[in-house]
PDB file of C-alpha atoms in Angstrom:
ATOM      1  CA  UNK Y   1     -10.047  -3.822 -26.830  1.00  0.00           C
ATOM      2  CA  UNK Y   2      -6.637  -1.677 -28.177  1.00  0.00           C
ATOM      3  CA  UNK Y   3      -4.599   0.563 -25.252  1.00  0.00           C
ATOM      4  CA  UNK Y   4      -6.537   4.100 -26.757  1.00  0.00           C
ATOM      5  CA  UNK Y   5      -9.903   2.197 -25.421  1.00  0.00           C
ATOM      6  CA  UNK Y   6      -8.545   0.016 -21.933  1.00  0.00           C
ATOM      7  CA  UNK Y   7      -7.483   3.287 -20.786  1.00  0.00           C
ATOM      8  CA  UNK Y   8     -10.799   5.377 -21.900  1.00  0.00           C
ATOM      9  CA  UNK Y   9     -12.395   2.447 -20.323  1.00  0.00           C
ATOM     10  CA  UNK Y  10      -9.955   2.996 -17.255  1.00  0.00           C
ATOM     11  CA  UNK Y  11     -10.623   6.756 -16.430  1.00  0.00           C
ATOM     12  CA  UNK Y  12     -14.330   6.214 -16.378  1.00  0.00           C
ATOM     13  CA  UNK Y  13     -13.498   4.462 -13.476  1.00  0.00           C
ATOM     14  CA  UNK Y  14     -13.982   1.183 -15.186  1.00  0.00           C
ATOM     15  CA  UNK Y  15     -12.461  -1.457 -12.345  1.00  0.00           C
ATOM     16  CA  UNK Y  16     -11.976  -4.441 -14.879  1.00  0.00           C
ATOM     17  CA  UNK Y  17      -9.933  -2.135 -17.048  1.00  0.00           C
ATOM     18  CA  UNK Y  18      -7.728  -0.506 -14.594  1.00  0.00           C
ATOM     19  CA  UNK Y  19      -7.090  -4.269 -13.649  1.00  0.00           C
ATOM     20  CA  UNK Y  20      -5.980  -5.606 -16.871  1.00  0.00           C
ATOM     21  CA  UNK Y  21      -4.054  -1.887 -17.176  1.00  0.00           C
ATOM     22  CA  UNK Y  22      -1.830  -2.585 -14.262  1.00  0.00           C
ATOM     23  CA  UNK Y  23      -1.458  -6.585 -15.543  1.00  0.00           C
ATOM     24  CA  UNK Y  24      -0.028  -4.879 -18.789  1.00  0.00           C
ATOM     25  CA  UNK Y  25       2.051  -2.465 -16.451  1.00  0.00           C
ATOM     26  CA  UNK Y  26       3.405  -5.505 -14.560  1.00  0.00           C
ATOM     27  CA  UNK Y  27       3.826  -7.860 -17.050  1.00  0.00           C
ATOM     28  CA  UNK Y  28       5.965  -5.413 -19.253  1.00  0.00           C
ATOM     29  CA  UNK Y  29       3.513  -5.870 -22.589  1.00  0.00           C
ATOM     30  CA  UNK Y  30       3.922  -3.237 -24.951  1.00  0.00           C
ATOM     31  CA  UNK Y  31       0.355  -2.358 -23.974  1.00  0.00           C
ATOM     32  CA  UNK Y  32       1.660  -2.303 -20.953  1.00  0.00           C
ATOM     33  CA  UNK Y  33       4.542   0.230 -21.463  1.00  0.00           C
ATOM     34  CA  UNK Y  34       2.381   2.399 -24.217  1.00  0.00           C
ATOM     35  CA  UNK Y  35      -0.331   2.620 -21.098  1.00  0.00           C
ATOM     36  CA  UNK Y  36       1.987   3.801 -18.646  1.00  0.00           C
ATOM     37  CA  UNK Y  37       3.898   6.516 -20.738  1.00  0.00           C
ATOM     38  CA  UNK Y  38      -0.004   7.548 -21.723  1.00  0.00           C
ATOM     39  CA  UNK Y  39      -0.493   8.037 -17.579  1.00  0.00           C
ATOM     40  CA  UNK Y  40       2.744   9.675 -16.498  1.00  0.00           C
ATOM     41  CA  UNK Y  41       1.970  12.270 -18.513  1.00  0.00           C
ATOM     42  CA  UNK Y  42      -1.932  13.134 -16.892  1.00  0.00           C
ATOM     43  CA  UNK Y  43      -0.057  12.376 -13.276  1.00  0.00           C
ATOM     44  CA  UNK Y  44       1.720  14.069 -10.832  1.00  0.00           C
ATOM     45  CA  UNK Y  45      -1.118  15.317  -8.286  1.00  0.00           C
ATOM     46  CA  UNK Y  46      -1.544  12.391  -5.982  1.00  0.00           C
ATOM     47  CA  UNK Y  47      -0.014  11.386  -2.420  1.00  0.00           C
ATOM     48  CA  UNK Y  48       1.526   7.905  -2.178  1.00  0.00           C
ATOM     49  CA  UNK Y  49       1.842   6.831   1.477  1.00  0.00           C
ATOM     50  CA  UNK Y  50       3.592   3.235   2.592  1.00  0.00           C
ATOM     51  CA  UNK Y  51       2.789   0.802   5.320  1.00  0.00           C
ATOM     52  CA  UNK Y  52       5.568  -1.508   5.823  1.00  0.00           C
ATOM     53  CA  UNK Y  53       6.317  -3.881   9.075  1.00  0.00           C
ATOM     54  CA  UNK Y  54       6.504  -7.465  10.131  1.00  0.00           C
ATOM     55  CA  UNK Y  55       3.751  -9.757   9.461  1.00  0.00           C
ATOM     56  CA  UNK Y  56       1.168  -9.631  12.236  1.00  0.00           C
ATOM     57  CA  UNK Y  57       1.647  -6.006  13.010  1.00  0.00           C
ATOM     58  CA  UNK Y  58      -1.314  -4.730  12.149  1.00  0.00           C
ATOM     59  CA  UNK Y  59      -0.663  -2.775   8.816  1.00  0.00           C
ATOM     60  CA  UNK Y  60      -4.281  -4.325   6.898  1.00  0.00           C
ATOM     61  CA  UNK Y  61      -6.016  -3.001   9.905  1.00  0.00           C
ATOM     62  CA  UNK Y  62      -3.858   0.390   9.610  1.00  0.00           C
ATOM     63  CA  UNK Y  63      -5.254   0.921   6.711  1.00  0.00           C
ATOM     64  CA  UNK Y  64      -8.517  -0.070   7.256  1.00  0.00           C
ATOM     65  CA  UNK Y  65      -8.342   2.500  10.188  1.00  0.00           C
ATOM     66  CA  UNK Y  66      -7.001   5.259   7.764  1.00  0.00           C
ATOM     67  CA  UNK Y  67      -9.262   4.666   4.461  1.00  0.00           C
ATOM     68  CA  UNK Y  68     -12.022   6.887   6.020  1.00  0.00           C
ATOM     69  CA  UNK Y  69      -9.914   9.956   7.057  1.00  0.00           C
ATOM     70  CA  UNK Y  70      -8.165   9.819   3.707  1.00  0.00           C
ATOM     71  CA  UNK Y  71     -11.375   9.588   1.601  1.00  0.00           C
ATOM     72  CA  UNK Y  72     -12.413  12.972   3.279  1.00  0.00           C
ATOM     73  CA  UNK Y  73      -9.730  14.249   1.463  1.00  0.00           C
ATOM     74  CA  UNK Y  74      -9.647  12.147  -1.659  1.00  0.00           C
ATOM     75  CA  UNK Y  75     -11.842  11.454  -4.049  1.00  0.00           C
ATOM     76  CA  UNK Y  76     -10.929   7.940  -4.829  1.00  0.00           C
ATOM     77  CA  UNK Y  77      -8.201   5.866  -2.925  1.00  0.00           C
ATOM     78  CA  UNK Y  78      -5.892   2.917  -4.601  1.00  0.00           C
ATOM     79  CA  UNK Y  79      -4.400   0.292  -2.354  1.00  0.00           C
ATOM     80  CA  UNK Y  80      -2.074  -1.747  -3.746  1.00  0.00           C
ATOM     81  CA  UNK Y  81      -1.032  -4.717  -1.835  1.00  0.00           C
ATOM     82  CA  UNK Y  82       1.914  -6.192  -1.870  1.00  0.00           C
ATOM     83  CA  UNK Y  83       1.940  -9.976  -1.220  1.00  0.00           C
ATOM     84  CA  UNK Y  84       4.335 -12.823  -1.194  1.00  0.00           C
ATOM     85  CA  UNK Y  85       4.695 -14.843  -4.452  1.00  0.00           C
ATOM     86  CA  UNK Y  86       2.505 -18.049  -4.556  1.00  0.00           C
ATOM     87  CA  UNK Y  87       5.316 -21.006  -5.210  1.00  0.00           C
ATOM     88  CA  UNK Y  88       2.224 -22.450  -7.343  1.00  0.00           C
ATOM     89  CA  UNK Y  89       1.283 -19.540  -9.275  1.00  0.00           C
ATOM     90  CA  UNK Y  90       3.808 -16.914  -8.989  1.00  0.00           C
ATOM     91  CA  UNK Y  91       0.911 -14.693  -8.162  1.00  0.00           C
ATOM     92  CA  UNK Y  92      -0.246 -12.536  -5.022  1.00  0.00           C
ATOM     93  CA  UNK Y  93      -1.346 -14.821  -2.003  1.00  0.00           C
ATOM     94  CA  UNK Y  94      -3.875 -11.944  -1.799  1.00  0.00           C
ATOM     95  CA  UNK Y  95      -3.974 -12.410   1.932  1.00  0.00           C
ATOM     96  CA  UNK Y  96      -4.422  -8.405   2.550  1.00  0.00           C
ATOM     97  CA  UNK Y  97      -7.027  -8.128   0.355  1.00  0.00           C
ATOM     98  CA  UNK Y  98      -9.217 -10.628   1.725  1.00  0.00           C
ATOM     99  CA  UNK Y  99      -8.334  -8.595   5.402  1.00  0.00           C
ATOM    100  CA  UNK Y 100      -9.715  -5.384   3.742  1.00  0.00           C
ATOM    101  CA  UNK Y 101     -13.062  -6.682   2.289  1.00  0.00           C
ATOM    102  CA  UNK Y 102     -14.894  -4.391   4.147  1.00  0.00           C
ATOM    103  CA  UNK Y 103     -14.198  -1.630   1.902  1.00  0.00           C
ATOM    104  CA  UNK Y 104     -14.426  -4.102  -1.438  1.00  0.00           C
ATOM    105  CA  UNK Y 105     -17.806  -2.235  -2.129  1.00  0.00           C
ATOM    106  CA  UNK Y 106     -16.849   1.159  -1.884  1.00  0.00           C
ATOM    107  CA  UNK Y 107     -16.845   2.737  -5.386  1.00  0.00           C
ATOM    108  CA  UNK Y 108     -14.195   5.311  -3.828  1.00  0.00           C
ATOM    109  CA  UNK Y 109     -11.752   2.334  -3.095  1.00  0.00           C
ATOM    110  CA  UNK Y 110      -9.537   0.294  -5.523  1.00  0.00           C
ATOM    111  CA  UNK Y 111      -7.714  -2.325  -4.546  1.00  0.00           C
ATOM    112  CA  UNK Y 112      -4.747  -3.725  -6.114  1.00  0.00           C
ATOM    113  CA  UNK Y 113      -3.250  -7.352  -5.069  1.00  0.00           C
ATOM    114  CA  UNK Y 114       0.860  -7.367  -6.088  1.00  0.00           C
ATOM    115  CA  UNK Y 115       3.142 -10.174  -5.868  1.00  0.00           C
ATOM    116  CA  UNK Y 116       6.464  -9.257  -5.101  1.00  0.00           C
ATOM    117  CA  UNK Y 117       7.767 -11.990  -7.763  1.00  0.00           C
ATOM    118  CA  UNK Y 118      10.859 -12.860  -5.663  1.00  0.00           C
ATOM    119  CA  UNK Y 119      11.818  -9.326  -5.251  1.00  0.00           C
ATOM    120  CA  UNK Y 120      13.713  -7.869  -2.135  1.00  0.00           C
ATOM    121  CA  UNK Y 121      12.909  -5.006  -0.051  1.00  0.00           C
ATOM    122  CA  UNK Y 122       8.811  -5.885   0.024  1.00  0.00           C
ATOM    123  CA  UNK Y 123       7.916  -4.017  -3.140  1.00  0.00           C
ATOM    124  CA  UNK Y 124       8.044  -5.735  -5.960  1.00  0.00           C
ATOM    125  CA  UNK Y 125      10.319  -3.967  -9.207  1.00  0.00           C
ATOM    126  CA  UNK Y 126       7.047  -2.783 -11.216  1.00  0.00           C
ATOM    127  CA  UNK Y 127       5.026  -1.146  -7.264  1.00  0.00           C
ATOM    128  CA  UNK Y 128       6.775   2.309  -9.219  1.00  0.00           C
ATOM    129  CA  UNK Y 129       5.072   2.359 -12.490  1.00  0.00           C
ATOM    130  CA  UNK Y 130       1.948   0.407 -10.609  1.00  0.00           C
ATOM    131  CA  UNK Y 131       1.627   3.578  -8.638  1.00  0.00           C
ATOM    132  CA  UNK Y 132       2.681   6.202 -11.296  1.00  0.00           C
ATOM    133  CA  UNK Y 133      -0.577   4.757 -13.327  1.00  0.00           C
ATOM    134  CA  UNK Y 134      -2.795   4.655 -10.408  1.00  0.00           C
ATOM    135  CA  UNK Y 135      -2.135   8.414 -10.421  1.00  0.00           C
ATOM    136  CA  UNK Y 136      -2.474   8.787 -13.874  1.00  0.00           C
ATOM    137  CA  UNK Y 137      -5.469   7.470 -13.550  1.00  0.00           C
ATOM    138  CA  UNK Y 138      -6.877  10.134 -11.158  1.00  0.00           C
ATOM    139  CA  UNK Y 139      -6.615   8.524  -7.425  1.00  0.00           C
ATOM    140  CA  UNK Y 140      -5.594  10.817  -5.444  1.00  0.00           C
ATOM    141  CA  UNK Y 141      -3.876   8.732  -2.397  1.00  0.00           C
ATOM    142  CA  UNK Y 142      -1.894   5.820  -3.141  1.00  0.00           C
ATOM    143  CA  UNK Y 143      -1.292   3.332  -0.132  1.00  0.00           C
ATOM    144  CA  UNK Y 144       1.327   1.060  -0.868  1.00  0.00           C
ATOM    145  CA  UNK Y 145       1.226  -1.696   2.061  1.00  0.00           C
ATOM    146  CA  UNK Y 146       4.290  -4.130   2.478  1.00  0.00           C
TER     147      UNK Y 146
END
Protein backbone atom coordinates (compact mmCIF):
# COMPACT_ATOMS: atom_id res chain seq x y z
CA UNK A 1 0.00 0.00 0.00
CA UNK A 2 1.85 3.61 -1.25
CA UNK A 3 1.28 6.94 1.27
CA UNK A 4 -1.73 8.37 -1.45
CA UNK A 5 -3.67 4.97 -0.27
CA UNK A 6 -2.47 4.47 3.86
CA UNK A 7 -3.82 7.81 4.25
CA UNK A 8 -7.21 7.30 2.04
CA UNK A 9 -7.29 4.21 4.05
CA UNK A 10 -6.64 6.46 7.23
CA UNK A 11 -9.50 9.10 6.88
CA UNK A 12 -12.08 6.42 6.42
CA UNK A 13 -11.34 5.87 9.79
CA UNK A 14 -9.37 2.81 8.97
CA UNK A 15 -7.59 1.98 12.64
CA UNK A 16 -4.78 -0.34 11.14
CA UNK A 17 -3.83 2.47 8.82
CA UNK A 18 -3.78 5.37 11.09
CA UNK A 19 -1.47 2.91 13.12
CA UNK A 20 1.11 2.18 10.63
CA UNK A 21 0.62 6.24 9.67
CA UNK A 22 1.84 7.37 13.01
CA UNK A 23 4.75 4.31 12.95
CA UNK A 24 5.89 6.17 9.67
CA UNK A 25 5.43 9.59 11.60
CA UNK A 26 7.60 8.24 14.45
CA UNK A 27 10.00 6.37 12.80
CA UNK A 28 10.95 9.35 10.43
CA UNK A 29 10.33 7.13 6.97
CA UNK A 30 9.89 9.19 4.09
CA UNK A 31 6.35 7.81 4.15
CA UNK A 32 6.41 8.98 7.22
CA UNK A 33 7.38 12.67 6.56
CA UNK A 34 5.34 12.75 2.99
CA UNK A 35 2.17 11.61 5.40
CA UNK A 36 2.56 14.22 7.81
CA UNK A 37 3.16 17.29 5.44
CA UNK A 38 -0.13 15.61 3.53
CA UNK A 39 -2.04 16.15 7.24
CA UNK A 40 -0.78 19.53 8.39
CA UNK A 41 -2.22 20.87 5.64
CA UNK A 42 -6.21 19.35 6.25
CA UNK A 43 -5.43 20.30 10.21
CA UNK A 44 -5.75 22.98 12.38
CA UNK A 45 -9.41 22.51 13.95
CA UNK A 46 -8.81 20.21 16.85
CA UNK A 47 -8.15 20.75 20.76
CA UNK A 48 -5.09 18.98 22.20
CA UNK A 49 -5.36 18.73 26.01
CA UNK A 50 -2.34 17.10 28.35
CA UNK A 51 -2.43 15.00 31.44
CA UNK A 52 0.85 14.94 33.04
CA UNK A 53 1.76 13.89 36.89
CA UNK A 54 3.59 11.31 38.89
CA UNK A 55 2.94 7.76 38.39
CA UNK A 56 0.03 6.59 40.53
CA UNK A 57 -1.86 9.81 40.36
CA UNK A 58 -4.59 8.91 38.68
CA UNK A 59 -4.17 10.48 35.11
CA UNK A 60 -5.51 6.84 33.07
CA UNK A 61 -8.51 7.16 35.25
CA UNK A 62 -8.64 11.10 34.44
CA UNK A 63 -9.13 10.35 31.31
CA UNK A 64 -11.27 7.64 31.51
CA UNK A 65 -13.46 10.08 33.62
CA UNK A 66 -13.22 12.80 30.82
CA UNK A 67 -13.63 10.59 27.45
CA UNK A 68 -17.48 10.82 27.84
CA UNK A 69 -17.88 14.63 28.36
CA UNK A 70 -15.43 15.22 25.54
CA UNK A 71 -17.14 12.85 23.04
CA UNK A 72 -20.34 15.06 23.53
CA UNK A 73 -18.43 17.50 21.94
CA UNK A 74 -16.24 15.55 19.57
CA UNK A 75 -16.83 13.41 17.11
CA UNK A 76 -13.92 11.12 17.48
CA UNK A 77 -11.24 11.37 20.33
CA UNK A 78 -7.30 10.27 19.95
CA UNK A 79 -5.37 9.37 23.05
CA UNK A 80 -2.01 9.04 22.69
CA UNK A 81 -0.13 7.55 25.49
CA UNK A 82 2.98 8.19 26.38
CA UNK A 83 4.91 5.31 28.02
CA UNK A 84 8.34 4.54 29.24
CA UNK A 85 10.73 2.81 26.77
CA UNK A 86 10.86 -1.05 27.15
CA UNK A 87 14.88 -1.73 27.83
CA UNK A 88 13.94 -4.99 25.65
CA UNK A 89 12.18 -3.49 22.87
CA UNK A 90 12.58 0.14 22.88
CA UNK A 91 8.85 0.21 22.55
CA UNK A 92 5.80 1.54 24.73
CA UNK A 93 5.31 -0.59 28.01
CA UNK A 94 1.69 0.15 26.98
CA UNK A 95 0.74 0.14 30.62
CA UNK A 96 -2.03 3.07 30.04
CA UNK A 97 -3.53 1.46 27.42
CA UNK A 98 -4.24 -1.69 29.01
CA UNK A 99 -5.81 0.85 32.10
CA UNK A 100 -8.16 2.35 29.41
CA UNK A 101 -9.58 -0.87 27.80
CA UNK A 102 -12.84 0.01 28.61
CA UNK A 103 -13.16 2.36 25.86
CA UNK A 104 -10.94 -0.09 23.33
CA UNK A 105 -14.39 -0.76 21.57
CA UNK A 106 -15.61 2.51 21.06
CA UNK A 107 -15.43 3.37 17.32
CA UNK A 108 -15.29 7.18 18.56
CA UNK A 109 -11.96 6.41 20.49
CA UNK A 110 -8.38 5.89 19.14
CA UNK A 111 -5.80 5.06 21.10
CA UNK A 112 -2.25 5.59 20.52
CA UNK A 113 0.61 3.77 22.75
CA UNK A 114 4.10 6.16 22.52
CA UNK A 115 7.36 5.37 23.89
CA UNK A 116 9.18 8.20 24.95
CA UNK A 117 12.52 6.56 23.41
CA UNK A 118 14.76 7.99 26.18
CA UNK A 119 13.40 11.40 25.78
CA UNK A 120 13.11 14.04 28.67
CA UNK A 121 10.26 16.02 29.72
CA UNK A 122 7.56 12.84 29.31
CA UNK A 123 6.79 13.41 25.65
CA UNK A 124 8.70 11.83 23.47
CA UNK A 125 10.46 14.25 20.32
CA UNK A 126 7.88 12.96 17.52
CA UNK A 127 4.21 13.45 20.46
CA UNK A 128 4.22 17.01 17.98
CA UNK A 129 3.87 15.65 14.57
CA UNK A 130 1.98 12.42 16.33
CA UNK A 131 -0.64 14.93 17.28
CA UNK A 132 -0.48 17.34 14.24
CA UNK A 133 -1.57 14.00 12.13
CA UNK A 134 -4.11 12.89 14.53
CA UNK A 135 -5.70 16.24 13.62
CA UNK A 136 -5.12 15.94 10.19
CA UNK A 137 -6.80 13.12 10.32
CA UNK A 138 -10.10 14.61 11.62
CA UNK A 139 -10.13 13.92 15.63
CA UNK A 140 -11.22 16.56 17.07
CA UNK A 141 -9.66 16.31 20.82
CA UNK A 142 -6.28 15.15 21.25
CA UNK A 143 -5.34 13.90 24.88
CA UNK A 144 -1.82 13.63 25.26
CA UNK A 145 -1.26 11.73 28.76
CA UNK A 146 2.34 11.74 30.35
Amino acid sequence: MDTTQLLEAARSGDTRAIGRTLTNIENRTVDGRTALADLFRSGGCGWTTGITGTPGAGKSTLTSALLPHVLADADKVAIVAVDPSSPFSGGAILGDRVRMAEHAGDDRVFIRSVANRGSLGGISDTTPAIVAALDGLGFGEVIIET
